[in-house]
Every structure is written in C-alpha cells, then in structure tokens.
C-alpha cells in the first residue's frame, strides 16, 4: 500500500513495459525506484560504430546482472541498433532502458544527413519505436530548452553541455531555431509512455 501510494503520487515508479508478455520477451525481476526505496544500480552497455559486436554487449549485460545491477541501459550507437536492442531485451533478467535520441541521431546520419538533420517527428517516432519494442524506461532530455541553450551561450558552463543527448538537442535547437520537441511536445511523449507503461 505504501508503494502504491508513492507511485500514485509520482514519487516512485516500477519500470516494466506492459507489452513485454505480448512481445514474447522474458519475465524480468521488477524493481521499484523512488522515494524511501533503496538506491538502485544501473549498468550502461552499448555497441559503437567501431565495435558493433552484439555478443560482447550480451556478455556485458550478463556480467552486470551477475554483479547485482538492478537495471541496464543499451546505449548503442553502432551496428544494427534495433537487432542489438532486441537481443538485449531477450537476454535481460532486469529492466532495460535506452536513450532514443542516440538512435534518432544515428537514423539521421544513416539517411545521409547529420545529427542536426533529425526531425521533431523523427525524434518522437524513435521514442515510440523503443517503447513498442519493449524497453522498460527511456532517458529523454526535456530540460534542454531554447532558454537553457540561450543561457549557456550567454554565460557558458566550465564544461559546456556534458550530456551526449543534451548536446545533440542543443545543436538541433541552434540549427533549427525551434524548441526542443521533447519539451514542446511533452504531452505526446507522455502519451507514448502511458500507452506502453514505460
């Protein structure tokens, strides 16, 4: 009852995609994350363009889970991203997360463009693709807004933008002169999350 109340109040979550069973993905050990709960350990894995070996990523996943990771994130940017994500989802005994903006950027580049050639629709579609494939949680960079980018230009931080996804979006905002679609179309983002319980 305590956990249910915290979830209802938005103070805790259980990352577990409601489509897992219908997609034939294995059952996972769910974990609650949030207020009053023990600290969770997340392990990042991911293939790169220079090393797109999915078997190596599965070995990293298994090592992370054996070492006690509560969740794992596939941060792949190289190789067949959908196939890698599928293998990770099929092999994981814990919730799996992703950073869809990485995939959106790779899609733009593979289509012959550059990272800033992502489209607002493409970014949201990529989030939906990940959710529909069965990922349990996603990282989205809603806080990188036009106002934040303007502030960074006027009073730069010592280290600049230190997030890869945040850098992609800051560059996109500067190139297009538009608001971050993950912020501007937040209601659509939430609708995707609700649909798949991500």
Short mmCIF file of C-alpha atoms in Angstrom, two decimals:
data_model
loop_
_atom_site.label_atom_id
_atom_site.label_comp_id
_atom_site.label_asym_id
_atom_site.label_seq_id
_atom_site.Cartn_x
_atom_site.Cartn_y
_atom_site.Cartn_z
CA UNK A 1 0.00 0.00 0.00
CA UNK A 2 2.89 2.35 0.77
CA UNK A 3 4.46 1.67 -2.63
CA UNK A 4 1.10 2.03 -4.40
CA UNK A 5 0.61 5.43 -2.74
CA UNK A 6 4.09 6.59 -3.73
CA UNK A 7 3.51 5.51 -7.34
CA UNK A 8 0.14 7.30 -7.42
CA UNK A 9 1.80 10.44 -6.06
CA UNK A 10 4.55 10.28 -8.68
CA UNK A 11 7.22 9.65 -6.04
CA UNK A 12 8.15 6.12 -7.16
CA UNK A 13 7.99 4.01 -10.32
CA UNK A 14 8.32 0.41 -11.44
CA UNK A 15 9.96 0.34 -14.88
CA UNK A 16 8.19 -2.56 -16.60
CA UNK A 17 6.85 -2.29 -20.15
CA UNK A 18 3.29 -3.63 -20.29
CA UNK A 19 3.92 -5.08 -23.77
CA UNK A 20 6.69 -7.44 -22.67
CA UNK A 21 4.49 -10.54 -22.50
CA UNK A 22 2.74 -9.88 -25.82
CA UNK A 23 6.14 -9.36 -27.46
CA UNK A 24 7.40 -12.71 -26.20
CA UNK A 25 10.04 -11.10 -24.01
CA UNK A 26 11.10 -12.94 -20.86
CA UNK A 27 9.77 -12.05 -17.45
CA UNK A 28 12.10 -9.76 -15.55
CA UNK A 29 12.72 -9.03 -11.90
CA UNK A 30 10.87 -5.72 -11.48
CA UNK A 31 12.23 -3.17 -9.08
CA UNK A 32 10.70 -0.04 -7.63
CA UNK A 33 12.70 3.16 -7.85
CA UNK A 34 12.00 6.30 -5.89
CA UNK A 35 11.39 7.92 -2.53
CA UNK A 36 12.08 5.78 0.51
CA UNK A 37 13.48 2.88 -1.52
CA UNK A 38 17.00 1.54 -1.61
CA UNK A 39 19.41 3.06 -4.12
CA UNK A 40 19.41 1.19 -7.42
CA UNK A 41 22.40 0.40 -9.62
CA UNK A 42 22.09 0.88 -13.37
CA UNK A 43 24.71 -0.51 -15.76
CA UNK A 44 25.32 1.07 -19.16
CA UNK A 45 26.25 -1.10 -22.13
CA UNK A 46 26.20 -0.41 -25.85
CA UNK A 47 27.82 -1.16 -29.16
CA UNK A 48 29.66 1.56 -31.04
CA UNK A 49 30.40 2.12 -34.70
CA UNK A 50 33.96 0.96 -34.06
CA UNK A 51 32.88 -2.11 -32.09
CA UNK A 52 29.35 -3.24 -33.04
CA UNK A 53 29.62 -6.74 -31.56
CA UNK A 54 26.24 -7.70 -30.08
CA UNK A 55 27.69 -10.81 -28.40
CA UNK A 56 30.07 -8.57 -26.46
CA UNK A 57 27.11 -6.47 -25.31
CA UNK A 58 25.25 -9.57 -24.13
CA UNK A 59 28.36 -10.62 -22.20
CA UNK A 60 28.46 -7.15 -20.58
CA UNK A 61 24.77 -7.44 -19.75
CA UNK A 62 25.23 -10.81 -18.08
CA UNK A 63 28.26 -9.58 -16.14
CA UNK A 64 26.32 -6.53 -14.95
CA UNK A 65 23.35 -8.59 -13.78
CA UNK A 66 25.64 -11.13 -12.08
CA UNK A 67 27.37 -8.23 -10.29
CA UNK A 68 24.00 -7.06 -8.95
CA UNK A 69 22.82 -4.36 -11.37
CA UNK A 70 19.14 -3.59 -10.86
CA UNK A 71 18.66 -2.20 -14.38
CA UNK A 72 20.67 -1.95 -17.59
CA UNK A 73 20.68 0.60 -20.39
CA UNK A 74 21.52 -0.12 -24.02
CA UNK A 75 23.32 2.98 -25.27
CA UNK A 76 24.27 1.51 -28.65
CA UNK A 77 25.21 3.87 -31.47
CA UNK A 78 26.76 1.38 -33.90
CA UNK A 79 25.63 -1.75 -35.66
CA UNK A 80 22.02 -2.79 -36.21
CA UNK A 81 20.53 -0.85 -33.30
CA UNK A 82 17.10 -2.49 -33.39
CA UNK A 83 18.61 -6.00 -33.52
CA UNK A 84 21.03 -5.21 -30.69
CA UNK A 85 18.18 -3.80 -28.58
CA UNK A 86 16.12 -6.92 -29.31
CA UNK A 87 18.91 -9.24 -28.21
CA UNK A 88 19.41 -7.22 -25.02
CA UNK A 89 15.67 -7.30 -24.28
CA UNK A 90 15.57 -11.06 -24.86
CA UNK A 91 18.63 -11.72 -22.69
CA UNK A 92 17.99 -9.37 -19.78
CA UNK A 93 16.66 -10.54 -16.43
CA UNK A 94 16.28 -6.91 -15.28
CA UNK A 95 14.52 -3.82 -16.69
CA UNK A 96 16.10 -2.40 -19.86
CA UNK A 97 16.34 1.28 -20.71
CA UNK A 98 17.52 3.23 -23.74
CA UNK A 99 18.31 6.78 -24.86
CA UNK A 100 16.18 7.15 -28.01
CA UNK A 101 17.85 10.42 -29.09
CA UNK A 102 21.01 8.38 -29.86
CA UNK A 103 19.01 6.20 -32.24
CA UNK A 104 17.29 9.24 -33.79
CA UNK A 105 20.71 10.80 -34.42
CA UNK A 106 22.06 7.60 -35.98
CA UNK A 107 18.97 7.38 -38.20
CA UNK A 108 19.56 10.95 -39.44
CA UNK A 109 23.20 10.23 -40.23
CA UNK A 110 22.43 6.92 -41.94
CA UNK A 111 19.86 8.72 -44.11
CA UNK A 112 22.73 10.79 -45.49
CA UNK A 113 22.47 13.76 -43.19
CA UNK A 114 23.98 14.93 -39.95
CA UNK A 115 22.82 14.71 -36.35
CA UNK A 116 21.08 18.09 -36.58
CA UNK A 117 19.04 16.77 -39.53
CA UNK A 118 16.83 14.86 -37.09
CA UNK A 119 13.21 15.96 -37.30
CA UNK A 120 10.83 16.58 -34.43
CA UNK A 121 8.56 13.84 -35.75
CA UNK A 122 11.55 11.51 -36.14
CA UNK A 123 12.64 12.05 -32.55
CA UNK A 124 9.16 11.27 -31.17
CA UNK A 125 8.79 8.31 -33.55
CA UNK A 126 12.06 6.87 -32.25
CA UNK A 127 10.83 7.11 -28.65
CA UNK A 128 7.67 5.30 -29.73
CA UNK A 129 9.66 2.63 -31.59
CA UNK A 130 11.68 1.88 -28.45
CA UNK A 131 8.58 1.74 -26.27
CA UNK A 132 6.74 -0.51 -28.72
CA UNK A 133 9.76 -2.83 -28.94
CA UNK A 134 9.53 -3.44 -25.20
CA UNK A 135 12.06 -1.23 -23.41
CA UNK A 136 11.06 -0.54 -19.84
CA UNK A 137 12.34 3.01 -19.44
CA UNK A 138 13.91 5.77 -21.52
CA UNK A 139 16.10 8.76 -20.90
CA UNK A 140 14.76 11.90 -22.56
CA UNK A 141 16.39 15.33 -22.46
CA UNK A 142 13.34 17.56 -21.93
CA UNK A 143 15.31 20.08 -19.89
CA UNK A 144 17.44 21.20 -22.84
CA UNK A 145 15.23 24.08 -23.94
CA UNK A 146 15.77 27.18 -26.07
CA UNK A 147 16.02 29.24 -22.88
CA UNK A 148 18.66 26.91 -21.43
CA UNK A 149 20.67 26.98 -24.67
CA UNK A 150 20.45 30.79 -24.76
CA UNK A 151 21.64 30.95 -21.14
CA UNK A 152 24.55 28.65 -21.93
CA UNK A 153 25.54 30.89 -24.84
CA UNK A 154 25.46 34.00 -22.64
CA UNK A 155 27.14 32.51 -19.58
CA UNK A 156 28.86 29.26 -20.54
CA UNK A 157 29.48 26.48 -18.07
CA UNK A 158 33.05 25.43 -17.39
CA UNK A 159 32.44 22.06 -19.08
CA UNK A 160 29.68 23.09 -21.50
CA UNK A 161 26.94 20.54 -22.12
CA UNK A 162 28.31 17.25 -20.78
CA UNK A 163 25.45 15.02 -21.94
CA UNK A 164 25.75 13.44 -25.41
CA UNK A 165 21.98 13.53 -25.93
CA UNK A 166 21.80 17.03 -24.50
CA UNK A 167 24.49 18.14 -26.93
CA UNK A 168 22.55 16.63 -29.85
CA UNK A 169 19.43 18.58 -28.83
CA UNK A 170 21.24 21.83 -28.07
CA UNK A 171 22.82 21.69 -31.53
CA UNK A 172 19.42 20.86 -33.08
CA UNK A 173 17.83 23.86 -31.33
CA UNK A 174 20.58 26.19 -32.55
CA UNK A 175 20.41 24.90 -36.13
CA UNK A 176 16.62 25.00 -36.41
CA UNK A 177 15.78 27.91 -34.11
CA UNK A 178 12.97 25.78 -32.68
CA UNK A 179 12.09 24.49 -29.24
CA UNK A 180 13.20 21.02 -28.16
CA UNK A 181 10.41 18.72 -29.42
CA UNK A 182 10.71 16.55 -26.31
CA UNK A 183 9.79 19.63 -24.27
CA UNK A 184 7.39 21.30 -26.70
CA UNK A 185 5.50 18.07 -27.40
CA UNK A 186 5.76 16.69 -23.89
CA UNK A 187 2.10 15.61 -23.91
CA UNK A 188 2.84 13.32 -26.89
CA UNK A 189 5.85 11.92 -25.07
CA UNK A 190 3.71 11.19 -22.01
CA UNK A 191 1.05 9.56 -24.20
CA UNK A 192 3.69 7.18 -25.62
CA UNK A 193 4.88 6.37 -22.10
CA UNK A 194 1.35 5.69 -20.90
CA UNK A 195 0.49 3.51 -23.89
CA UNK A 196 3.35 1.11 -23.17
CA UNK A 197 3.70 1.78 -19.43
CA UNK A 198 7.27 2.99 -19.99
#
